[in-house]
PDB file of C-alpha atoms in Angstrom:
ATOM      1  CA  UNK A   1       0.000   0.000   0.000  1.00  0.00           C
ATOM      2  CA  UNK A   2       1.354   3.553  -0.562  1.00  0.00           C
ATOM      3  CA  UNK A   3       1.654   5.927   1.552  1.00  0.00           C
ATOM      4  CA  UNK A   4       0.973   9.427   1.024  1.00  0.00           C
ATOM      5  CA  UNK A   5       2.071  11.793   2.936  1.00  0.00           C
ATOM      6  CA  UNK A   6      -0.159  14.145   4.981  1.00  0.00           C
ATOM      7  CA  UNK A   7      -1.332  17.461   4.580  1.00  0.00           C
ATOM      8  CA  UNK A   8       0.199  20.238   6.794  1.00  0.00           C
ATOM      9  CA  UNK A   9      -1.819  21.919   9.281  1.00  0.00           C
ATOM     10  CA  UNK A  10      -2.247  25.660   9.432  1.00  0.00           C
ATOM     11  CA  UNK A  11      -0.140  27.371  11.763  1.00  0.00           C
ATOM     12  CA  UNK A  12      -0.800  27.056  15.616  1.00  0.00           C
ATOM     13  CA  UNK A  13      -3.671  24.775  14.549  1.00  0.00           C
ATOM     14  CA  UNK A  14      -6.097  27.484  13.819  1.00  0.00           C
ATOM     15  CA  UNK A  15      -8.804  27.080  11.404  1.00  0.00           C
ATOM     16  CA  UNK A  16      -7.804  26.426   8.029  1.00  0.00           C
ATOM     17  CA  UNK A  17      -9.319  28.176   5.097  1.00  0.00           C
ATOM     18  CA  UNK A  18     -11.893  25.369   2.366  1.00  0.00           C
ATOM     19  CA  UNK A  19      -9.893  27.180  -0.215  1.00  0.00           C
ATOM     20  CA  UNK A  20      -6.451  26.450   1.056  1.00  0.00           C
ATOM     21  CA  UNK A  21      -8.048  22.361   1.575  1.00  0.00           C
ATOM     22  CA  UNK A  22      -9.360  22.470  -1.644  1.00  0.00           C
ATOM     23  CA  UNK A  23      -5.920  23.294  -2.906  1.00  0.00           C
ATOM     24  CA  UNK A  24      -3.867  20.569  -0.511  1.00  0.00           C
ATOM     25  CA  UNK A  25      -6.435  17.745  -1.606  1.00  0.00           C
ATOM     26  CA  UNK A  26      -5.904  18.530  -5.320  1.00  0.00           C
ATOM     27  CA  UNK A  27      -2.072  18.105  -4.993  1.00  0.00           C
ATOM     28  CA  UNK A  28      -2.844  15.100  -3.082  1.00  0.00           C
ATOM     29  CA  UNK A  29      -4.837  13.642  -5.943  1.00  0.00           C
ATOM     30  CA  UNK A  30      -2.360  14.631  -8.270  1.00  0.00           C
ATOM     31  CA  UNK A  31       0.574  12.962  -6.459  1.00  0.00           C
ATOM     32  CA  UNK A  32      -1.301   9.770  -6.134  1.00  0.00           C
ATOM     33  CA  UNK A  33      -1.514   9.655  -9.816  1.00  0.00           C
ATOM     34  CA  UNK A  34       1.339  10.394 -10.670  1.00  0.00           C
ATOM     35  CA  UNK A  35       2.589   7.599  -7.991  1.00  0.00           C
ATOM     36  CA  UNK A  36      -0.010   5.176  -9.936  1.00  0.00           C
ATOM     37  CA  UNK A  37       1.535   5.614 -13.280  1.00  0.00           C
ATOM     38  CA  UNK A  38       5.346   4.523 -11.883  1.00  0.00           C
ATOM     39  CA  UNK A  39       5.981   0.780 -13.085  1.00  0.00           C
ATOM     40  CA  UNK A  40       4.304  -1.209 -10.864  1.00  0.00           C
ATOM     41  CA  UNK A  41       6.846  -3.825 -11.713  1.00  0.00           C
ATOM     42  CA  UNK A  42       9.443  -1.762 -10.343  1.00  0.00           C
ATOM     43  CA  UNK A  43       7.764  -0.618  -6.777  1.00  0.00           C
ATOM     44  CA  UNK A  44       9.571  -2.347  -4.428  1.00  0.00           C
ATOM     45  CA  UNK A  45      13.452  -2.981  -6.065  1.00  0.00           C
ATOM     46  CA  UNK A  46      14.061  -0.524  -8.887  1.00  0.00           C
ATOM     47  CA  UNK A  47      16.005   2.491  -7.217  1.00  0.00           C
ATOM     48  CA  UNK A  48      14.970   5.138  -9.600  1.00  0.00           C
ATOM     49  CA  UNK A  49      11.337   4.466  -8.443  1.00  0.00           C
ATOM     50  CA  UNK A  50      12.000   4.923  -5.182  1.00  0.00           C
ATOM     51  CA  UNK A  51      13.902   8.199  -5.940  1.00  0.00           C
ATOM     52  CA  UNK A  52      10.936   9.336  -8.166  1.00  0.00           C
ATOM     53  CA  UNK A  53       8.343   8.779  -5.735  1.00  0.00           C
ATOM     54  CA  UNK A  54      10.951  10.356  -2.796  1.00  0.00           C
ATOM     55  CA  UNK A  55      11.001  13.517  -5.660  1.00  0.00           C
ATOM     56  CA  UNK A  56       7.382  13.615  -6.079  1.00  0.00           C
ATOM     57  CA  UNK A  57       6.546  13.834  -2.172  1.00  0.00           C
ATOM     58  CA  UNK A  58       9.081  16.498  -2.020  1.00  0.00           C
ATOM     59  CA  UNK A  59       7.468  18.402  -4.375  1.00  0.00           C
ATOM     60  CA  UNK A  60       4.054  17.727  -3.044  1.00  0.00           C
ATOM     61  CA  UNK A  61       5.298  19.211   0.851  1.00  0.00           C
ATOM     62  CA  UNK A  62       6.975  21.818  -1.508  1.00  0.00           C
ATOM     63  CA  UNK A  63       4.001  22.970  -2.764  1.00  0.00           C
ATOM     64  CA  UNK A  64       1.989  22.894   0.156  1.00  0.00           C
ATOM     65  CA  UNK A  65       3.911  25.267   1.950  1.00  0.00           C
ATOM     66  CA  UNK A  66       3.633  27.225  -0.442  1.00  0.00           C
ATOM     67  CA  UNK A  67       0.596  27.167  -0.819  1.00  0.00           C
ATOM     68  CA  UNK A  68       0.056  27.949   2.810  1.00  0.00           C
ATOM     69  CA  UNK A  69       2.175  30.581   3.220  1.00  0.00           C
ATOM     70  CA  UNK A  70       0.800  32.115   0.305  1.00  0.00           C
ATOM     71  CA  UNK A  71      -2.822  32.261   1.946  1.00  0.00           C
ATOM     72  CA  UNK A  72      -1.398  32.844   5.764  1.00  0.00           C
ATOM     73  CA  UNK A  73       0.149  35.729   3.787  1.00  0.00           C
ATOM     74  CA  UNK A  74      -3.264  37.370   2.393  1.00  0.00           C
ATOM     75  CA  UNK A  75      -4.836  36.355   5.527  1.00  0.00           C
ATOM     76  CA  UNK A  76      -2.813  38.963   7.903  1.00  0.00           C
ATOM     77  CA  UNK A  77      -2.848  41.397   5.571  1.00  0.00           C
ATOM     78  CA  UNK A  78      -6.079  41.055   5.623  1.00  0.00           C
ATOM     79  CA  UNK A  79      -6.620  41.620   8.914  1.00  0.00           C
ATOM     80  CA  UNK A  80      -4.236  44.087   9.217  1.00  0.00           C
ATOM     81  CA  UNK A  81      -6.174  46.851   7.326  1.00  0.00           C
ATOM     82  CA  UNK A  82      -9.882  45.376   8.558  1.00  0.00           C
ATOM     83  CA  UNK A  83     -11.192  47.845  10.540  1.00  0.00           C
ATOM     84  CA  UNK A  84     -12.374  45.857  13.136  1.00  0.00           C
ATOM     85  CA  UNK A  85      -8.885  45.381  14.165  1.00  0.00           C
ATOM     86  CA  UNK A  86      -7.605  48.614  15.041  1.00  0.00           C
ATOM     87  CA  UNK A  87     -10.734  49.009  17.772  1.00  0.00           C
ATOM     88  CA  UNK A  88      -9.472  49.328  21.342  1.00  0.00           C
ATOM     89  CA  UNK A  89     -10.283  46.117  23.521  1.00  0.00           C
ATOM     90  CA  UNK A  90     -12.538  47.796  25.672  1.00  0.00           C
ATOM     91  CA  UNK A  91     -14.971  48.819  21.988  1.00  0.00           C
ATOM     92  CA  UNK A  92     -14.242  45.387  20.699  1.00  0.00           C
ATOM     93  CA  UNK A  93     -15.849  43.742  23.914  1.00  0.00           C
ATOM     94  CA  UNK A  94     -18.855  46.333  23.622  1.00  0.00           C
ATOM     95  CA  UNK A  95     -19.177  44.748  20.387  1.00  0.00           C
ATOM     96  CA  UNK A  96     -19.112  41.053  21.383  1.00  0.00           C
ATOM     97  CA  UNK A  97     -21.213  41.322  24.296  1.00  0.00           C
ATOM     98  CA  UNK A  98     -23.934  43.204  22.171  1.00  0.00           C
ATOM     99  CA  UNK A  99     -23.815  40.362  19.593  1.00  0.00           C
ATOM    100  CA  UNK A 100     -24.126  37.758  22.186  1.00  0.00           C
ATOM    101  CA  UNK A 101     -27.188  39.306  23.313  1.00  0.00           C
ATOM    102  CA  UNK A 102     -28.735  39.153  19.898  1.00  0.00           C
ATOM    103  CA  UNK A 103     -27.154  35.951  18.450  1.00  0.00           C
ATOM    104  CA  UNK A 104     -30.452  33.910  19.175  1.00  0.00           C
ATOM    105  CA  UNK A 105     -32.011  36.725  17.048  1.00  0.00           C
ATOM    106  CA  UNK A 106     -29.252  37.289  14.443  1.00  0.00           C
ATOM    107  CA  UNK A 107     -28.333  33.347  13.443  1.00  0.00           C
ATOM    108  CA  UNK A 108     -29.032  29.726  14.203  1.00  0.00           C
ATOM    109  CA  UNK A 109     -25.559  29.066  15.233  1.00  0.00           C
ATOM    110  CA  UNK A 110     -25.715  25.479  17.344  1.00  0.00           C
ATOM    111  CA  UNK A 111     -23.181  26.470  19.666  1.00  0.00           C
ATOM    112  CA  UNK A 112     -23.559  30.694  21.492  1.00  0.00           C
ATOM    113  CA  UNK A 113     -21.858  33.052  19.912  1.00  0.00           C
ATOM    114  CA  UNK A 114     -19.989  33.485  23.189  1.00  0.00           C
ATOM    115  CA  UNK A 115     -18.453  30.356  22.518  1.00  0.00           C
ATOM    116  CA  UNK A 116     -17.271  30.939  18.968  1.00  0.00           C
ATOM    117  CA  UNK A 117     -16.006  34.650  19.536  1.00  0.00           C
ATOM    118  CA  UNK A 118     -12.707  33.321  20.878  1.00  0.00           C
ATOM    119  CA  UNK A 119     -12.031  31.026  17.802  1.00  0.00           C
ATOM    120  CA  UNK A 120     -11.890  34.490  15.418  1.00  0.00           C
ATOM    121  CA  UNK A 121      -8.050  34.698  15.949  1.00  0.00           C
ATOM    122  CA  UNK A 122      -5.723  35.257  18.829  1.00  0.00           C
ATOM    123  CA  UNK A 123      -6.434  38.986  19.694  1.00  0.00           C
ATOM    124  CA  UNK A 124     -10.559  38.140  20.011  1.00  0.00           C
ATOM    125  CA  UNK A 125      -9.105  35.004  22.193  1.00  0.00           C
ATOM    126  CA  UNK A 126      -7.377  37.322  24.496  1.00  0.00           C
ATOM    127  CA  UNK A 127     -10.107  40.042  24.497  1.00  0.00           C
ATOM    128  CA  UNK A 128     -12.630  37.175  25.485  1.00  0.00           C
ATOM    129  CA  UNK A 129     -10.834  35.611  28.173  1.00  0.00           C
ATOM    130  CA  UNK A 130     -11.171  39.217  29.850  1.00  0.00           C
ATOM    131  CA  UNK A 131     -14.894  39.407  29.633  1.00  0.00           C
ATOM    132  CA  UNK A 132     -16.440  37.643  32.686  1.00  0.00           C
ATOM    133  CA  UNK A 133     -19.901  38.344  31.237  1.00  0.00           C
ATOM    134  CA  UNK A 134     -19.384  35.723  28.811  1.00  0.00           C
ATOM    135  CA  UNK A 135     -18.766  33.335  30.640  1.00  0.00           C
ATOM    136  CA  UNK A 136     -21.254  34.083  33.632  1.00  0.00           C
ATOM    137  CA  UNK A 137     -24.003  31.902  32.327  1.00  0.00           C
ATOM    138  CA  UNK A 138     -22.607  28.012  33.372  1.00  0.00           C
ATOM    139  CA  UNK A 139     -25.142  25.440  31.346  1.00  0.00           C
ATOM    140  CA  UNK A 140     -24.824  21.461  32.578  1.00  0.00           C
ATOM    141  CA  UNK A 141     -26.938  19.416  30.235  1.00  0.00           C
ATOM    142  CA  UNK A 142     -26.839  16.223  28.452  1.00  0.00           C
ATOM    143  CA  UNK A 143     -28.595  17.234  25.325  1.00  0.00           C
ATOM    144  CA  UNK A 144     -25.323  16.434  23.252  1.00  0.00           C
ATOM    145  CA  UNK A 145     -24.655  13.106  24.775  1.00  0.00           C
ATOM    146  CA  UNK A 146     -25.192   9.727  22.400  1.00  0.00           C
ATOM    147  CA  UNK A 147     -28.198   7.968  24.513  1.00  0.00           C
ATOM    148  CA  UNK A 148     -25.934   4.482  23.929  1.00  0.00           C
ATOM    149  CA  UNK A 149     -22.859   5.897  25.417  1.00  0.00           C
ATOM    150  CA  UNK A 150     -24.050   5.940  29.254  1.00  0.00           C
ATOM    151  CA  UNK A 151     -19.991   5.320  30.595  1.00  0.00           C
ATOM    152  CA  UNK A 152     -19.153   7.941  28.833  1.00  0.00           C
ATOM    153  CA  UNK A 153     -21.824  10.177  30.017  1.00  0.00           C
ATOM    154  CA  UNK A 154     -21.121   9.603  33.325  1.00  0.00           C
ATOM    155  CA  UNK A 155     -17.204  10.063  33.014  1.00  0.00           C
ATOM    156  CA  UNK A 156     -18.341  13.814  31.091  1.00  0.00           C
ATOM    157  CA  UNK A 157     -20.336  14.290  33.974  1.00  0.00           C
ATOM    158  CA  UNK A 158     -17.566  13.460  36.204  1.00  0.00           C
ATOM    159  CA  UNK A 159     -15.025  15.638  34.268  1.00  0.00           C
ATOM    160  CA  UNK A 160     -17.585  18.483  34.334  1.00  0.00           C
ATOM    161  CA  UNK A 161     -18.328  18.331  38.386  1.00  0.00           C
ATOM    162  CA  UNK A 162     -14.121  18.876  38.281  1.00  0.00           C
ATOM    163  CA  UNK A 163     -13.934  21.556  36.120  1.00  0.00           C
ATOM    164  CA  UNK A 164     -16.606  23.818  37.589  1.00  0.00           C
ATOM    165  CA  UNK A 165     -14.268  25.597  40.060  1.00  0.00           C
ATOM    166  CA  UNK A 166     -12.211  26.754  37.380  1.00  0.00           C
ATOM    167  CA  UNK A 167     -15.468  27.935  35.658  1.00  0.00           C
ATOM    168  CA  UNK A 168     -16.382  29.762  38.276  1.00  0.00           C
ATOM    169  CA  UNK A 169     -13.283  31.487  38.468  1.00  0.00           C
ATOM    170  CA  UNK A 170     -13.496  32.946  35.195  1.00  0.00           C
ATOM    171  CA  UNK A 171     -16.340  34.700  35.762  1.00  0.00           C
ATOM    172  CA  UNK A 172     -14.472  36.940  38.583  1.00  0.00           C
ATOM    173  CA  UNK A 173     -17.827  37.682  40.650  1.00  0.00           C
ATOM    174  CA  UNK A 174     -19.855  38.719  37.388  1.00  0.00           C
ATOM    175  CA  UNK A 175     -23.698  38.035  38.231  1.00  0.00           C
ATOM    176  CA  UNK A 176     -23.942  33.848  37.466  1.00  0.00           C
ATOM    177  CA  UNK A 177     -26.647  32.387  35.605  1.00  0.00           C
ATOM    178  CA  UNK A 178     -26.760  28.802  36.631  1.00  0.00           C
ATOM    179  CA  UNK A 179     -29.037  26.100  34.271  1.00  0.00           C
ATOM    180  CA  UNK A 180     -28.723  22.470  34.827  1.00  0.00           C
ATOM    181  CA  UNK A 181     -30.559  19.672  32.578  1.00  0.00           C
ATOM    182  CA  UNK A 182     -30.123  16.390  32.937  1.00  0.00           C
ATOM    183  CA  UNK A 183     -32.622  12.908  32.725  1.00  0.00           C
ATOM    184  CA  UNK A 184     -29.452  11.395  33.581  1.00  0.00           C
ATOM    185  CA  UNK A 185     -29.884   9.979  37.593  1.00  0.00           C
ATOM    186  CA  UNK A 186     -26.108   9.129  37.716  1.00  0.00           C
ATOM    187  CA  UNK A 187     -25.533  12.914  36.683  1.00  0.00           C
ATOM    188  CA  UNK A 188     -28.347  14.082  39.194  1.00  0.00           C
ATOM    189  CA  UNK A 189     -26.290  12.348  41.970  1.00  0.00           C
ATOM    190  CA  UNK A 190     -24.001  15.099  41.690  1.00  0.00           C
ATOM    191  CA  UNK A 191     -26.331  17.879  42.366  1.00  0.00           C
ATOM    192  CA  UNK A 192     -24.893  17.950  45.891  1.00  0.00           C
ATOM    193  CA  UNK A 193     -21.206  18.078  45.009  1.00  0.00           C
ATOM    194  CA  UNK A 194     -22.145  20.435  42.543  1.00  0.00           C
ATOM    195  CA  UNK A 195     -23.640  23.266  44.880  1.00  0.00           C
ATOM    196  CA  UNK A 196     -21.243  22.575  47.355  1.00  0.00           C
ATOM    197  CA  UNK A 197     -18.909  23.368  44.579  1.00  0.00           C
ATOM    198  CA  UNK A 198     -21.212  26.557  44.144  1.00  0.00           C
ATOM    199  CA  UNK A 199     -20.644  27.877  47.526  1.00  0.00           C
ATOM    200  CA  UNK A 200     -17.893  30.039  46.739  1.00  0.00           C
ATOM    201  CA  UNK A 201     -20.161  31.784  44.442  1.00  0.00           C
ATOM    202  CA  UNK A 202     -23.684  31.845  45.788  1.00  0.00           C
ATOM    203  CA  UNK A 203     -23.537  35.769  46.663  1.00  0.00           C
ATOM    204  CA  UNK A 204     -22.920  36.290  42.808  1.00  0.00           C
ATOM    205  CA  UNK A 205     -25.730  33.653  41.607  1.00  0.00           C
ATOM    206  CA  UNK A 206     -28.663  35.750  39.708  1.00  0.00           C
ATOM    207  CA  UNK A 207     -30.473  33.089  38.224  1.00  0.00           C
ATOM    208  CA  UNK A 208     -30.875  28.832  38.682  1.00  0.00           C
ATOM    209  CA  UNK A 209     -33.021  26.840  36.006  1.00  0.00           C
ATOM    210  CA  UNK A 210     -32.689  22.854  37.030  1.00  0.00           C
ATOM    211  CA  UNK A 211     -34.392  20.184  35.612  1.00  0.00           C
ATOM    212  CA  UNK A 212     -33.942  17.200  37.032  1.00  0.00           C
ATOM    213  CA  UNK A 213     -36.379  14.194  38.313  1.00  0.00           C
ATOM    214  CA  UNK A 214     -38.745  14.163  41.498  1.00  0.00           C
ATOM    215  CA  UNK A 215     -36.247  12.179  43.593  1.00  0.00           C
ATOM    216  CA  UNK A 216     -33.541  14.674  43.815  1.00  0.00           C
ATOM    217  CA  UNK A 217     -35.545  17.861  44.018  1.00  0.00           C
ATOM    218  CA  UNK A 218     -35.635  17.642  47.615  1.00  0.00           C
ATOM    219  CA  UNK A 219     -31.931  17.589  47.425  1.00  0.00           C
ATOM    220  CA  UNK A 220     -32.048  20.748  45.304  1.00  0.00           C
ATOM    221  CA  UNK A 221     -33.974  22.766  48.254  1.00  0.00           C
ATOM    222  CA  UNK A 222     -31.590  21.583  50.954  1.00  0.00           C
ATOM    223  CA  UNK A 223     -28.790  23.160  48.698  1.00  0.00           C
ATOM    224  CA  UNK A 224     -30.242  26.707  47.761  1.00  0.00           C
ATOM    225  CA  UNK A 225     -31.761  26.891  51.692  1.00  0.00           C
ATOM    226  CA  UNK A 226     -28.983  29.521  52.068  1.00  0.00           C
ATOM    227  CA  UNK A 227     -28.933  33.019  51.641  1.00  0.00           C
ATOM    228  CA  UNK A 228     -28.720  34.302  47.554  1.00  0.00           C
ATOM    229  CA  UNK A 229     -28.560  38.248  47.889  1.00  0.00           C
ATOM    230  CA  UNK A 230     -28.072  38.596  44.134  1.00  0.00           C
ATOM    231  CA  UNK A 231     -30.897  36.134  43.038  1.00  0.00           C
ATOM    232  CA  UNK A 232     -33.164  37.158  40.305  1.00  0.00           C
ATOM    233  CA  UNK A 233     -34.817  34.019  39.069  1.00  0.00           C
ATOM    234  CA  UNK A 234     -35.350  30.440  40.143  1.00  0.00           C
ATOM    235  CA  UNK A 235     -36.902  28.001  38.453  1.00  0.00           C
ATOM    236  CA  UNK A 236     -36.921  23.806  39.359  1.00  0.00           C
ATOM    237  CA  UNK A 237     -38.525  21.722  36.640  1.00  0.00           C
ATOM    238  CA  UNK A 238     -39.673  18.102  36.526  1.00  0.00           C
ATOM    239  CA  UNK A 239     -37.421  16.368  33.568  1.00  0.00           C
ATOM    240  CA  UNK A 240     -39.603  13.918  33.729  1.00  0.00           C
ATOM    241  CA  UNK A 241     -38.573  10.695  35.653  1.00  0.00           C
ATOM    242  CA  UNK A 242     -40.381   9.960  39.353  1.00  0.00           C
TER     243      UNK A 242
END
């Protein structure tokens, strides 16, 4: 079987324009045939094979750089004269927070636009990971999990449970809106660990939305039986499961 050789990735293993793929697969197609028209008599002994197919990989991660430096090229100057990029940080995050607000309104993204802001480029990275509003609304749900993968759902739910703290950190006392959703019972067990987890937090906690089944909402109301001076909203839903 030959091998061809992989494509390169775009620097720092950002997001890689269809054009620049379109471009890598055709030289990938082309090296293949040209690899399928060699002598197939010749493929494993004849030296001047192997140093033609050597060559033609060459060429092919030749041309791929260059291909890729080429677009990298356009792509910062690009950028450079966009106007969005000479906007201070504190206009830029004006900006983002006032499209997060409307993105239910403006698109049909799956994921919040919160959540895709950061992947723009480096500069809306570090710009976002200053912004506590965006990341003051913590959802727990199970919506995306396969319903055949339950050991897996229960080691997400596990690796979520750990990585709350560091969640809540982020948000550096912005005003928390707290939504948990889950049919799950395994993941319901950890509706204790997780408020106890949200005591560092609860004077910052505007709004809880849990659904959950009958048998642990009694477990809910021992948890929030504390004082929540910043509390807006609470609402405890059935999933139902009794």
């Amino acid at each position: 079987m030959i091998s061809i050789p992989a494509a390169p990735v775009w620097p720092n293993g950002t997001w890689t324009p269809p054009s620049t793929i379109r471009e890598r697969c055709a030289l990938r197609h082309e090296l293949k045939r040209e690899i399928e028209l060699l002598p197939i008599e010749h493929m494993r002994s004849d030296t001047a094979y192997k140093l033609r197919l050597k060559l033609l990989r060459a060429q092919y991660e030749s041309d791929s750089r260059l291909i890729l430096a080429k677009r990298l090229q356009k792509h910062c100057q690009f950028w450079s004269i966009a106007g969005i990029s000479t906007l201070p940080d504190e206009l830029l995050c004006d900006i983002i927070l006032i499209a997060t607000e409307q993105s239910d309104f403006i698109s049909k993204m799956t994921r919040e636009f919160a959540h895709v802001a950061p992947l723009v480029c480096r500069r809306w990275r570090d710009v976002c990971a200053t912004m506590p509003q965006l990341w003051s609304t913590l959802v727990i749900s199970d919506t995306l999990r396969h319903p055949t993968c339950d050991s897996v759902g229960t080691q997400r739910w596990s690796n979520i449970v750990k990585e709350l703290p560091r969640l809540l950190f982020r948000c550096q006392g912005a005003p928390v809106t707290f939504r948990f959703t889950t049919r799950d019972l395994d993941a319901q067990a950890t509706i204790p660990t997780v408020f106890a987890t949200l005591q560092t937090s609860l004077a910052s906690i505007r709004s809880v939305d849990i659904q959950l089944s009958a048998p642990y909402v009694r477990d809910v109301s021992k948890c929030i039986a504390t004082s929540l001076p910043a509390l807006e909203s609470l609402s405890i839903q059935n999933a139902g499961y009794f």
